[in-house]
Amino acid sequence: MTSPAAAPLLFEAVLHPELLAEVRRYSGHALLLSGPARVGKQQLALQIAAQENCLHPHSDGFPCGRCASCRAVLVGAHPDLLGVTPRTTTSTGKVARRRIIPVGAIVEARDDAHDYEQHVYQFLELRPTYRRRVVLVEGAEYLNEQAANALLKLVEEPPHNALFVFTTEDASLVMPTIQSRCARLNVSPLSDQRLLAAWPAAPDPELLAMAAGRAGVLQERDKVEAALQDARMLTEALRSGPLSALEAAEALEKRFDTEWHPQALRFVWRSESPAVRAASDTALERLLGALEVYASPSLSFQVFALDLRAAFGEG
Ligand SMILES: [Zn+2]
């Protein structure tokens, strides 16, 4: 058995069986999976792709996880599955980095700097190798207007009965033209009991509390535990004096992961008073904003340390 950190638990655990069953009854061409970050949307989308193409599904309809098609999904090399993800644009000057899915992901576009190897149009021209081609658009809120427009006709009448699976953390930010053509599935956090049932080794209670029902947090266990450790160290250092606060901030800068450290810090601060939490959160937002516009990272972390000292009433 492989460890949960290494394996995405793609076929070992169906975390949202009711949604997978709902998809089996759905006869349309476009799904919008909506739910918080790390709740398991991507895993569900891959299970949908596997289910559409499995050669020997279980009697309950779930994909087998062992046939040639399922194995191809597992290793990320399925001929009928195309993944489209946002790219980060870097503008010159002090403009924040923006994530977008440009029209170049959908059709071949001139002067396209984002280099999508395969375009959705081109991908859908071909007949499926197994049963059904699936286009997985991760982060549908990042489709720009041009890209969304280029998709419309395909989503309405996809060649060879293809299926679109869009995922989003916030459905209200997805272009209305796309939203209205999709069946919406809400992917909710699981109960701790259900999450634990899917896990071979029980995670420690703190990790489980931070996961708050999101399977993807447990899948990144090592990174999350390291971020929690860093967050506790910084918070302790704040109270020991300005020098240790600055040192801890410098150490944090070297390891800072914009996905996990902010979550870990907020989690570690959860037992502070509302006033401390609000002020710390403002300091954290300020740091993230500064990093986004490429302000000097070392200076930004020093300011962060001093802001936090003030927030904790130590400044
Ligand atoms: Zn299979």
PDB file of C-alpha atoms and ligand atoms in Angstrom:
ATOM      1  CA  MET A   1       0.000   0.000   0.000  1.00  0.00           C
ATOM      2  CA  THR A   2       1.334   3.393  -0.923  1.00  0.00           C
ATOM      3  CA  SER A   3       1.357   6.262   1.536  1.00  0.00           C
ATOM      4  CA  PRO A   4      -1.378   8.901   1.343  1.00  0.00           C
ATOM      5  CA  ALA A   5       1.225  11.600   0.776  1.00  0.00           C
ATOM      6  CA  ALA A   6       2.552   9.862  -2.321  1.00  0.00           C
ATOM      7  CA  ALA A   7      -0.663   8.538  -3.814  1.00  0.00           C
ATOM      8  CA  PRO A   8      -3.572  10.776  -4.704  1.00  0.00           C
ATOM      9  CA  LEU A   9      -5.945   8.066  -3.437  1.00  0.00           C
ATOM     10  CA  LEU A  10      -7.577   8.221  -6.818  1.00  0.00           C
ATOM     11  CA  PHE A  11      -9.189   4.817  -6.796  1.00  0.00           C
ATOM     12  CA  GLU A  12      -8.669   3.682  -3.199  1.00  0.00           C
ATOM     13  CA  ALA A  13     -11.147   6.181  -1.833  1.00  0.00           C
ATOM     14  CA  VAL A  14     -14.258   7.527  -3.455  1.00  0.00           C
ATOM     15  CA  LEU A  15     -14.787  10.520  -1.187  1.00  0.00           C
ATOM     16  CA  HIS A  16     -17.938  11.801  -2.883  1.00  0.00           C
ATOM     17  CA  PRO A  17     -19.760   8.660  -4.078  1.00  0.00           C
ATOM     18  CA  GLU A  18     -23.118  10.437  -4.274  1.00  0.00           C
ATOM     19  CA  LEU A  19     -21.716  13.004  -6.720  1.00  0.00           C
ATOM     20  CA  LEU A  20     -20.088  10.329  -8.853  1.00  0.00           C
ATOM     21  CA  ALA A  21     -23.452   8.519  -8.974  1.00  0.00           C
ATOM     22  CA  GLU A  22     -25.195  11.755  -9.926  1.00  0.00           C
ATOM     23  CA  VAL A  23     -22.803  12.157 -12.862  1.00  0.00           C
ATOM     24  CA  ARG A  24     -23.726   8.662 -14.087  1.00  0.00           C
ATOM     25  CA  ARG A  25     -27.349   9.779 -14.383  1.00  0.00           C
ATOM     26  CA  TYR A  26     -26.431  13.032 -16.138  1.00  0.00           C
ATOM     27  CA  SER A  27     -26.881  13.125 -19.898  1.00  0.00           C
ATOM     28  CA  GLY A  28     -25.534  16.639 -20.611  1.00  0.00           C
ATOM     29  CA  HIS A  29     -22.130  17.862 -21.674  1.00  0.00           C
ATOM     30  CA  ALA A  30     -20.847  20.204 -18.980  1.00  0.00           C
ATOM     31  CA  LEU A  31     -20.374  19.999 -15.211  1.00  0.00           C
ATOM     32  CA  LEU A  32     -19.269  22.727 -12.830  1.00  0.00           C
ATOM     33  CA  LEU A  33     -17.684  21.354  -9.640  1.00  0.00           C
ATOM     34  CA  SER A  34     -17.726  24.042  -7.011  1.00  0.00           C
ATOM     35  CA  GLY A  35     -16.126  23.932  -3.571  1.00  0.00           C
ATOM     36  CA  PRO A  36     -13.344  25.272  -1.338  1.00  0.00           C
ATOM     37  CA  ALA A  37      -9.657  24.819  -2.115  1.00  0.00           C
ATOM     38  CA  ARG A  38      -8.329  21.306  -1.465  1.00  0.00           C
ATOM     39  CA  VAL A  39     -11.777  19.828  -0.877  1.00  0.00           C
ATOM     40  CA  GLY A  40     -11.210  17.165  -3.554  1.00  0.00           C
ATOM     41  CA  LYS A  41     -12.591  18.709  -6.753  1.00  0.00           C
ATOM     42  CA  GLN A  42      -9.682  17.612  -8.911  1.00  0.00           C
ATOM     43  CA  GLN A  43      -9.820  14.081  -7.560  1.00  0.00           C
ATOM     44  CA  LEU A  44     -13.547  13.931  -8.285  1.00  0.00           C
ATOM     45  CA  ALA A  45     -12.980  15.298 -11.802  1.00  0.00           C
ATOM     46  CA  LEU A  46     -10.386  12.579 -12.484  1.00  0.00           C
ATOM     47  CA  GLN A  47     -12.733   9.945 -11.097  1.00  0.00           C
ATOM     48  CA  ILE A  48     -15.428  11.247 -13.456  1.00  0.00           C
ATOM     49  CA  ALA A  49     -13.044  10.943 -16.403  1.00  0.00           C
ATOM     50  CA  ALA A  50     -12.148   7.412 -15.258  1.00  0.00           C
ATOM     51  CA  GLN A  51     -15.794   6.490 -14.797  1.00  0.00           C
ATOM     52  CA  GLU A  52     -16.664   7.672 -18.315  1.00  0.00           C
ATOM     53  CA  ASN A  53     -13.970   5.461 -19.805  1.00  0.00           C
ATOM     54  CA  CYS A  54     -13.461   2.479 -17.469  1.00  0.00           C
ATOM     55  CA  LEU A  55     -13.381  -0.864 -19.303  1.00  0.00           C
ATOM     56  CA  HIS A  56     -14.532  -2.965 -16.333  1.00  0.00           C
ATOM     57  CA  PRO A  57     -16.511  -0.807 -13.893  1.00  0.00           C
ATOM     58  CA  HIS A  58     -17.589  -2.275 -10.535  1.00  0.00           C
ATOM     59  CA  SER A  59     -21.189  -3.404 -10.236  1.00  0.00           C
ATOM     60  CA  ASP A  60     -22.009  -0.132  -8.433  1.00  0.00           C
ATOM     61  CA  GLY A  61     -20.708   1.767 -11.475  1.00  0.00           C
ATOM     62  CA  PHE A  62     -17.478   3.092  -9.949  1.00  0.00           C
ATOM     63  CA  PRO A  63     -14.323   2.877 -12.054  1.00  0.00           C
ATOM     64  CA  CYS A  64     -12.218  -0.259 -11.436  1.00  0.00           C
ATOM     65  CA  GLY A  65      -8.839   1.476 -11.044  1.00  0.00           C
ATOM     66  CA  ARG A  66      -7.052  -1.402 -12.769  1.00  0.00           C
ATOM     67  CA  CYS A  67      -7.959  -1.472 -16.464  1.00  0.00           C
ATOM     68  CA  ALA A  68      -5.776   0.186 -19.103  1.00  0.00           C
ATOM     69  CA  SER A  69      -8.003   3.268 -19.141  1.00  0.00           C
ATOM     70  CA  CYS A  70      -8.043   3.721 -15.343  1.00  0.00           C
ATOM     71  CA  ARG A  71      -4.283   3.205 -15.154  1.00  0.00           C
ATOM     72  CA  ALA A  72      -3.793   5.879 -17.811  1.00  0.00           C
ATOM     73  CA  VAL A  73      -5.826   8.332 -15.696  1.00  0.00           C
ATOM     74  CA  LEU A  74      -3.751   7.421 -12.655  1.00  0.00           C
ATOM     75  CA  VAL A  75      -0.419   8.175 -14.330  1.00  0.00           C
ATOM     76  CA  GLY A  76      -1.731  11.332 -15.985  1.00  0.00           C
ATOM     77  CA  ALA A  77      -1.458  10.051 -19.553  1.00  0.00           C
ATOM     78  CA  HIS A  78      -4.999   9.293 -20.688  1.00  0.00           C
ATOM     79  CA  PRO A  79      -5.513   9.867 -24.424  1.00  0.00           C
ATOM     80  CA  ASP A  80      -9.089  11.084 -23.882  1.00  0.00           C
ATOM     81  CA  LEU A  81      -8.388  13.487 -21.041  1.00  0.00           C
ATOM     82  CA  LEU A  82      -7.194  17.045 -21.563  1.00  0.00           C
ATOM     83  CA  GLY A  83      -6.428  19.256 -18.561  1.00  0.00           C
ATOM     84  CA  VAL A  84      -6.510  23.043 -18.900  1.00  0.00           C
ATOM     85  CA  THR A  85      -4.998  25.079 -16.061  1.00  0.00           C
ATOM     86  CA  PRO A  86      -4.509  28.836 -15.578  1.00  0.00           C
ATOM     87  CA  ARG A  87      -1.169  30.463 -16.316  1.00  0.00           C
ATOM     88  CA  THR A  88       0.319  33.324 -14.397  1.00  0.00           C
ATOM     89  CA  THR A  89       0.807  36.533 -16.321  1.00  0.00           C
ATOM     90  CA  THR A  90       3.679  38.728 -15.296  1.00  0.00           C
ATOM     91  CA  SER A  91       3.242  42.301 -16.328  1.00  0.00           C
ATOM     92  CA  THR A  92       6.033  44.803 -16.074  1.00  0.00           C
ATOM     93  CA  GLY A  93       5.912  47.366 -13.331  1.00  0.00           C
ATOM     94  CA  LYS A  94       4.123  47.034 -10.045  1.00  0.00           C
ATOM     95  CA  VAL A  95       1.153  45.120 -11.338  1.00  0.00           C
ATOM     96  CA  ALA A  96       0.039  42.097  -9.397  1.00  0.00           C
ATOM     97  CA  ARG A  97       0.501  38.713 -11.000  1.00  0.00           C
ATOM     98  CA  ARG A  98      -2.759  37.538 -12.453  1.00  0.00           C
ATOM     99  CA  ARG A  99      -3.839  34.031 -13.243  1.00  0.00           C
ATOM    100  CA  ILE A 100      -5.772  33.560 -16.452  1.00  0.00           C
ATOM    101  CA  ILE A 101      -6.838  30.914 -18.904  1.00  0.00           C
ATOM    102  CA  PRO A 102      -6.294  32.765 -22.190  1.00  0.00           C
ATOM    103  CA  VAL A 103      -7.991  32.076 -25.503  1.00  0.00           C
ATOM    104  CA  GLY A 104      -4.780  30.337 -26.591  1.00  0.00           C
ATOM    105  CA  ALA A 105      -5.787  27.403 -24.401  1.00  0.00           C
ATOM    106  CA  ILE A 106      -8.931  26.914 -26.453  1.00  0.00           C
ATOM    107  CA  VAL A 107      -7.869  27.703 -30.026  1.00  0.00           C
ATOM    108  CA  GLU A 108      -4.559  28.471 -31.637  1.00  0.00           C
ATOM    109  CA  ALA A 109      -4.016  32.175 -31.112  1.00  0.00           C
ATOM    110  CA  ARG A 110      -1.486  34.529 -32.591  1.00  0.00           C
ATOM    111  CA  ASP A 111       1.210  35.986 -30.346  1.00  0.00           C
ATOM    112  CA  ASP A 112       0.275  33.578 -27.615  1.00  0.00           C
ATOM    113  CA  ALA A 113       2.974  33.650 -24.969  1.00  0.00           C
ATOM    114  CA  HIS A 114       1.372  31.002 -22.765  1.00  0.00           C
ATOM    115  CA  ASP A 115       2.282  28.020 -24.906  1.00  0.00           C
ATOM    116  CA  TYR A 116      -0.549  25.598 -24.454  1.00  0.00           C
ATOM    117  CA  GLU A 117       0.690  22.452 -26.155  1.00  0.00           C
ATOM    118  CA  GLN A 118      -2.742  21.296 -27.176  1.00  0.00           C
ATOM    119  CA  HIS A 119      -5.854  23.383 -27.717  1.00  0.00           C
ATOM    120  CA  VAL A 120      -9.315  22.268 -26.728  1.00  0.00           C
ATOM    121  CA  TYR A 121     -10.613  22.621 -30.308  1.00  0.00           C
ATOM    122  CA  GLN A 122      -7.891  20.450 -31.718  1.00  0.00           C
ATOM    123  CA  PHE A 123      -8.285  17.881 -28.937  1.00  0.00           C
ATOM    124  CA  LEU A 124     -12.011  17.500 -29.574  1.00  0.00           C
ATOM    125  CA  GLU A 125     -11.637  16.961 -33.312  1.00  0.00           C
ATOM    126  CA  LEU A 126     -10.413  13.439 -32.692  1.00  0.00           C
ATOM    127  CA  ARG A 127     -12.593  10.477 -31.843  1.00  0.00           C
ATOM    128  CA  PRO A 128     -12.122   9.059 -28.356  1.00  0.00           C
ATOM    129  CA  THR A 129      -9.671   6.189 -27.945  1.00  0.00           C
ATOM    130  CA  TYR A 130     -11.876   4.649 -25.243  1.00  0.00           C
ATOM    131  CA  ARG A 131     -15.431   5.998 -24.933  1.00  0.00           C
ATOM    132  CA  ARG A 132     -15.572   9.695 -24.187  1.00  0.00           C
ATOM    133  CA  ARG A 133     -13.187  12.612 -24.366  1.00  0.00           C
ATOM    134  CA  VAL A 134     -13.148  14.740 -21.215  1.00  0.00           C
ATOM    135  CA  VAL A 135     -11.865  18.313 -20.969  1.00  0.00           C
ATOM    136  CA  LEU A 136     -11.012  19.286 -17.398  1.00  0.00           C
ATOM    137  CA  VAL A 137     -10.826  23.060 -16.913  1.00  0.00           C
ATOM    138  CA  GLU A 138      -9.337  23.720 -13.471  1.00  0.00           C
ATOM    139  CA  GLY A 139     -10.162  27.173 -12.173  1.00  0.00           C
ATOM    140  CA  ALA A 140     -13.046  28.138 -14.467  1.00  0.00           C
ATOM    141  CA  GLU A 141     -13.098  31.571 -12.807  1.00  0.00           C
ATOM    142  CA  TYR A 142      -9.801  32.298 -14.575  1.00  0.00           C
ATOM    143  CA  LEU A 143     -11.207  31.889 -18.105  1.00  0.00           C
ATOM    144  CA  ASN A 144     -11.041  35.321 -19.652  1.00  0.00           C
ATOM    145  CA  GLU A 145     -13.948  36.558 -21.726  1.00  0.00           C
ATOM    146  CA  GLN A 146     -12.343  35.698 -25.043  1.00  0.00           C
ATOM    147  CA  ALA A 147     -11.572  32.169 -23.893  1.00  0.00           C
ATOM    148  CA  ALA A 148     -15.067  31.677 -22.469  1.00  0.00           C
ATOM    149  CA  ASN A 149     -16.598  32.873 -25.748  1.00  0.00           C
ATOM    150  CA  ALA A 150     -14.407  30.539 -27.749  1.00  0.00           C
ATOM    151  CA  LEU A 151     -15.650  27.665 -25.577  1.00  0.00           C
ATOM    152  CA  LEU A 152     -19.383  28.314 -25.795  1.00  0.00           C
ATOM    153  CA  LYS A 153     -20.215  26.467 -28.978  1.00  0.00           C
ATOM    154  CA  LEU A 154     -18.051  23.526 -27.941  1.00  0.00           C
ATOM    155  CA  VAL A 155     -19.751  23.289 -24.581  1.00  0.00           C
ATOM    156  CA  GLU A 156     -23.191  23.363 -26.194  1.00  0.00           C
ATOM    157  CA  GLU A 157     -22.508  20.806 -28.878  1.00  0.00           C
ATOM    158  CA  PRO A 158     -19.237  19.068 -28.171  1.00  0.00           C
ATOM    159  CA  PRO A 159     -17.948  16.876 -30.994  1.00  0.00           C
ATOM    160  CA  HIS A 160     -18.152  13.121 -30.323  1.00  0.00           C
ATOM    161  CA  ASN A 161     -20.301  13.694 -27.227  1.00  0.00           C
ATOM    162  CA  ALA A 162     -17.340  14.989 -25.205  1.00  0.00           C
ATOM    163  CA  LEU A 163     -17.762  16.042 -21.578  1.00  0.00           C
ATOM    164  CA  PHE A 164     -16.530  19.294 -20.025  1.00  0.00           C
ATOM    165  CA  VAL A 165     -15.705  19.331 -16.321  1.00  0.00           C
ATOM    166  CA  PHE A 166     -15.067  22.805 -14.916  1.00  0.00           C
ATOM    167  CA  THR A 167     -13.858  23.310 -11.352  1.00  0.00           C
ATOM    168  CA  THR A 168     -14.008  26.493  -9.305  1.00  0.00           C
ATOM    169  CA  GLU A 169     -13.569  27.749  -5.758  1.00  0.00           C
ATOM    170  CA  ASP A 170     -16.189  30.433  -6.359  1.00  0.00           C
ATOM    171  CA  ALA A 171     -18.937  29.742  -8.890  1.00  0.00           C
ATOM    172  CA  SER A 172     -20.124  33.355  -8.759  1.00  0.00           C
ATOM    173  CA  LEU A 173     -16.876  34.424 -10.463  1.00  0.00           C
ATOM    174  CA  VAL A 174     -17.352  32.094 -13.437  1.00  0.00           C
ATOM    175  CA  MET A 175     -18.615  33.765 -16.629  1.00  0.00           C
ATOM    176  CA  PRO A 176     -22.429  33.567 -16.624  1.00  0.00           C
ATOM    177  CA  THR A 177     -22.385  32.175 -20.181  1.00  0.00           C
ATOM    178  CA  ILE A 178     -20.391  29.182 -18.943  1.00  0.00           C
ATOM    179  CA  GLN A 179     -22.318  28.800 -15.673  1.00  0.00           C
ATOM    180  CA  SER A 180     -25.667  28.669 -17.439  1.00  0.00           C
ATOM    181  CA  ARG A 181     -24.552  25.778 -19.637  1.00  0.00           C
ATOM    182  CA  CYS A 182     -23.315  23.612 -16.774  1.00  0.00           C
ATOM    183  CA  ALA A 183     -24.926  21.297 -14.275  1.00  0.00           C
ATOM    184  CA  ARG A 184     -23.572  22.415 -10.925  1.00  0.00           C
ATOM    185  CA  LEU A 185     -22.246  19.994  -8.311  1.00  0.00           C
ATOM    186  CA  ASN A 186     -21.271  21.311  -4.906  1.00  0.00           C
ATOM    187  CA  VAL A 187     -18.255  19.502  -3.518  1.00  0.00           C
ATOM    188  CA  SER A 188     -18.502  19.938   0.250  1.00  0.00           C
ATOM    189  CA  PRO A 189     -15.997  19.220   3.004  1.00  0.00           C
ATOM    190  CA  LEU A 190     -16.459  15.775   4.561  1.00  0.00           C
ATOM    191  CA  SER A 191     -17.164  14.952   8.170  1.00  0.00           C
ATOM    192  CA  ASP A 192     -14.040  13.999  10.161  1.00  0.00           C
ATOM    193  CA  GLN A 193     -15.471  10.523  10.497  1.00  0.00           C
ATOM    194  CA  ARG A 194     -15.761  10.066   6.739  1.00  0.00           C
ATOM    195  CA  LEU A 195     -12.367  11.610   6.124  1.00  0.00           C
ATOM    196  CA  LEU A 196     -10.750   9.257   8.654  1.00  0.00           C
ATOM    197  CA  ALA A 197     -12.486   6.242   7.156  1.00  0.00           C
ATOM    198  CA  ALA A 198     -10.749   6.971   3.847  1.00  0.00           C
ATOM    199  CA  TRP A 199      -7.307   7.297   5.435  1.00  0.00           C
ATOM    200  CA  PRO A 200      -5.050   4.310   6.071  1.00  0.00           C
ATOM    201  CA  ALA A 201      -3.113   6.010   8.894  1.00  0.00           C
ATOM    202  CA  ALA A 202      -4.913   8.385  11.235  1.00  0.00           C
ATOM    203  CA  PRO A 203      -3.481  11.906  11.014  1.00  0.00           C
ATOM    204  CA  ASP A 204      -2.775  13.814  14.204  1.00  0.00           C
ATOM    205  CA  PRO A 205      -5.722  15.764  15.629  1.00  0.00           C
ATOM    206  CA  GLU A 206      -4.273  19.169  14.821  1.00  0.00           C
ATOM    207  CA  LEU A 207      -3.831  18.297  11.154  1.00  0.00           C
ATOM    208  CA  LEU A 208      -7.360  16.922  11.079  1.00  0.00           C
ATOM    209  CA  ALA A 209      -8.669  20.152  12.620  1.00  0.00           C
ATOM    210  CA  MET A 210      -6.865  22.273  10.072  1.00  0.00           C
ATOM    211  CA  ALA A 211      -8.135  20.078   7.220  1.00  0.00           C
ATOM    212  CA  ALA A 212     -11.722  20.828   8.267  1.00  0.00           C
ATOM    213  CA  GLY A 213     -13.038  18.079   6.009  1.00  0.00           C
ATOM    214  CA  ARG A 214     -10.791  18.831   3.026  1.00  0.00           C
ATOM    215  CA  ALA A 215      -9.094  15.661   1.812  1.00  0.00           C
ATOM    216  CA  GLY A 216      -6.463  17.590  -0.142  1.00  0.00           C
ATOM    217  CA  VAL A 217      -4.981  18.937   3.097  1.00  0.00           C
ATOM    218  CA  LEU A 218      -4.297  15.417   4.344  1.00  0.00           C
ATOM    219  CA  GLN A 219      -2.823  14.496   0.967  1.00  0.00           C
ATOM    220  CA  GLU A 220      -0.230  17.262   1.411  1.00  0.00           C
ATOM    221  CA  ARG A 221       0.413  16.184   4.976  1.00  0.00           C
ATOM    222  CA  ASP A 222       4.200  16.723   4.983  1.00  0.00           C
ATOM    223  CA  LYS A 223       3.998  20.248   3.635  1.00  0.00           C
ATOM    224  CA  VAL A 224       1.130  21.168   5.953  1.00  0.00           C
ATOM    225  CA  GLU A 225       2.894  19.791   9.037  1.00  0.00           C
ATOM    226  CA  ALA A 226       6.046  21.727   8.150  1.00  0.00           C
ATOM    227  CA  ALA A 227       3.997  24.915   7.683  1.00  0.00           C
ATOM    228  CA  LEU A 228       2.280  24.387  11.047  1.00  0.00           C
ATOM    229  CA  GLN A 229       5.648  23.942  12.720  1.00  0.00           C
ATOM    230  CA  ASP A 230       6.944  27.182  11.144  1.00  0.00           C
ATOM    231  CA  ALA A 231       3.791  29.032  12.161  1.00  0.00           C
ATOM    232  CA  ARG A 232       4.160  27.924  15.795  1.00  0.00           C
ATOM    233  CA  MET A 233       7.835  28.893  15.846  1.00  0.00           C
ATOM    234  CA  LEU A 234       7.147  32.381  14.486  1.00  0.00           C
ATOM    235  CA  THR A 235       4.298  32.929  16.919  1.00  0.00           C
ATOM    236  CA  GLU A 236       6.469  31.911  19.899  1.00  0.00           C
ATOM    237  CA  ALA A 237       9.329  34.112  18.678  1.00  0.00           C
ATOM    238  CA  LEU A 238       7.027  37.148  18.512  1.00  0.00           C
ATOM    239  CA  ARG A 239       6.630  36.996  22.243  1.00  0.00           C
ATOM    240  CA  SER A 240      10.344  36.576  23.011  1.00  0.00           C
ATOM    241  CA  GLY A 241      11.439  39.968  21.690  1.00  0.00           C
ATOM    242  CA  PRO A 242      12.007  41.970  18.501  1.00  0.00           C
ATOM    243  CA  LEU A 243      15.286  40.255  17.588  1.00  0.00           C
ATOM    244  CA  SER A 244      13.934  36.737  17.767  1.00  0.00           C
ATOM    245  CA  ALA A 245      10.839  37.889  15.868  1.00  0.00           C
ATOM    246  CA  LEU A 246      13.026  39.245  13.059  1.00  0.00           C
ATOM    247  CA  GLU A 247      15.135  36.082  13.013  1.00  0.00           C
ATOM    248  CA  ALA A 248      12.072  33.871  12.853  1.00  0.00           C
ATOM    249  CA  ALA A 249      10.634  35.988  10.029  1.00  0.00           C
ATOM    250  CA  GLU A 250      13.888  35.658   8.100  1.00  0.00           C
ATOM    251  CA  ALA A 251      13.788  31.878   8.539  1.00  0.00           C
ATOM    252  CA  LEU A 252      10.153  31.837   7.436  1.00  0.00           C
ATOM    253  CA  GLU A 253      10.987  33.796   4.290  1.00  0.00           C
ATOM    254  CA  LYS A 254      13.280  30.994   3.097  1.00  0.00           C
ATOM    255  CA  ARG A 255      10.566  28.358   3.429  1.00  0.00           C
ATOM    256  CA  PHE A 256       7.469  30.404   2.705  1.00  0.00           C
ATOM    257  CA  ASP A 257       4.858  28.556   0.665  1.00  0.00           C
ATOM    258  CA  THR A 258       2.014  30.899  -0.319  1.00  0.00           C
ATOM    259  CA  GLU A 259      -0.449  28.053  -0.289  1.00  0.00           C
ATOM    260  CA  TRP A 260       0.177  26.520   3.133  1.00  0.00           C
ATOM    261  CA  HIS A 261       1.898  29.065   5.380  1.00  0.00           C
ATOM    262  CA  PRO A 262      -0.944  31.627   5.396  1.00  0.00           C
ATOM    263  CA  GLN A 263      -3.447  28.875   6.261  1.00  0.00           C
ATOM    264  CA  ALA A 264      -1.155  27.452   8.946  1.00  0.00           C
ATOM    265  CA  LEU A 265      -0.579  30.885  10.520  1.00  0.00           C
ATOM    266  CA  ARG A 266      -4.314  31.640  10.672  1.00  0.00           C
ATOM    267  CA  PHE A 267      -4.915  28.199  12.135  1.00  0.00           C
ATOM    268  CA  VAL A 268      -2.242  28.687  14.840  1.00  0.00           C
ATOM    269  CA  TRP A 269      -3.751  32.093  15.691  1.00  0.00           C
ATOM    270  CA  ARG A 270      -7.284  30.728  15.978  1.00  0.00           C
ATOM    271  CA  SER A 271      -7.206  30.707  19.788  1.00  0.00           C
ATOM    272  CA  GLU A 272      -6.056  34.352  20.091  1.00  0.00           C
ATOM    273  CA  SER A 273      -8.541  37.114  20.898  1.00  0.00           C
ATOM    274  CA  PRO A 274     -10.617  38.511  18.008  1.00  0.00           C
ATOM    275  CA  ALA A 275      -8.646  41.784  18.114  1.00  0.00           C
ATOM    276  CA  VAL A 276      -5.280  39.985  17.876  1.00  0.00           C
ATOM    277  CA  ARG A 277      -6.597  37.756  15.095  1.00  0.00           C
ATOM    278  CA  ALA A 278      -7.897  40.711  13.084  1.00  0.00           C
ATOM    279  CA  ALA A 279      -4.653  42.680  13.418  1.00  0.00           C
ATOM    280  CA  SER A 280      -2.501  39.622  12.601  1.00  0.00           C
ATOM    281  CA  ASP A 281      -4.624  38.900   9.592  1.00  0.00           C
ATOM    282  CA  THR A 282      -4.157  42.461   8.342  1.00  0.00           C
ATOM    283  CA  ALA A 283      -0.389  42.028   8.730  1.00  0.00           C
ATOM    284  CA  LEU A 284      -0.532  38.769   6.799  1.00  0.00           C
ATOM    285  CA  GLU A 285      -2.614  40.315   3.993  1.00  0.00           C
ATOM    286  CA  ARG A 286      -0.106  43.137   3.796  1.00  0.00           C
ATOM    287  CA  LEU A 287       2.762  40.652   3.456  1.00  0.00           C
ATOM    288  CA  LEU A 288       0.968  38.659   0.731  1.00  0.00           C
ATOM    289  CA  GLY A 289       0.141  41.878  -1.124  1.00  0.00           C
ATOM    290  CA  ALA A 290       3.771  42.991  -0.983  1.00  0.00           C
ATOM    291  CA  LEU A 291       5.006  39.617  -2.257  1.00  0.00           C
ATOM    292  CA  GLU A 292       2.519  39.755  -5.146  1.00  0.00           C
ATOM    293  CA  VAL A 293       3.938  43.009  -6.434  1.00  0.00           C
ATOM    294  CA  TYR A 294       7.489  41.724  -6.049  1.00  0.00           C
ATOM    295  CA  ALA A 295       8.381  44.101  -3.250  1.00  0.00           C
ATOM    296  CA  SER A 296      11.681  43.233  -1.560  1.00  0.00           C
ATOM    297  CA  PRO A 297      10.887  39.943   0.182  1.00  0.00           C
ATOM    298  CA  SER A 298      13.385  40.336   3.026  1.00  0.00           C
ATOM    299  CA  LEU A 299      12.112  43.808   3.876  1.00  0.00           C
ATOM    300  CA  SER A 300       8.505  42.605   3.602  1.00  0.00           C
ATOM    301  CA  PHE A 301       9.142  39.802   6.105  1.00  0.00           C
ATOM    302  CA  GLN A 302      10.841  42.223   8.526  1.00  0.00           C
ATOM    303  CA  VAL A 303       7.834  44.542   8.344  1.00  0.00           C
ATOM    304  CA  PHE A 304       5.603  41.502   8.841  1.00  0.00           C
ATOM    305  CA  ALA A 305       7.466  40.527  12.030  1.00  0.00           C
ATOM    306  CA  LEU A 306       7.132  44.020  13.483  1.00  0.00           C
ATOM    307  CA  ASP A 307       3.467  44.322  12.437  1.00  0.00           C
ATOM    308  CA  LEU A 308       2.784  41.024  14.166  1.00  0.00           C
ATOM    309  CA  ARG A 309       4.577  42.122  17.338  1.00  0.00           C
ATOM    310  CA  ALA A 310       2.281  45.140  17.412  1.00  0.00           C
ATOM    311  CA  ALA A 311      -0.747  42.935  16.694  1.00  0.00           C
ATOM    312  CA  PHE A 312       0.160  40.704  19.642  1.00  0.00           C
ATOM    313  CA  GLY A 313       0.586  43.749  21.864  1.00  0.00           C
ATOM    314  CA  GLU A 314       4.352  43.274  22.091  1.00  0.00           C
ATOM    315  CA  GLY A 315       5.473  46.059  19.792  1.00  0.00           C
TER     316      GLY A 315
HETATM  317 ZN    ZN B   1     -11.229   0.768 -15.094  1.00  0.00          ZN
END
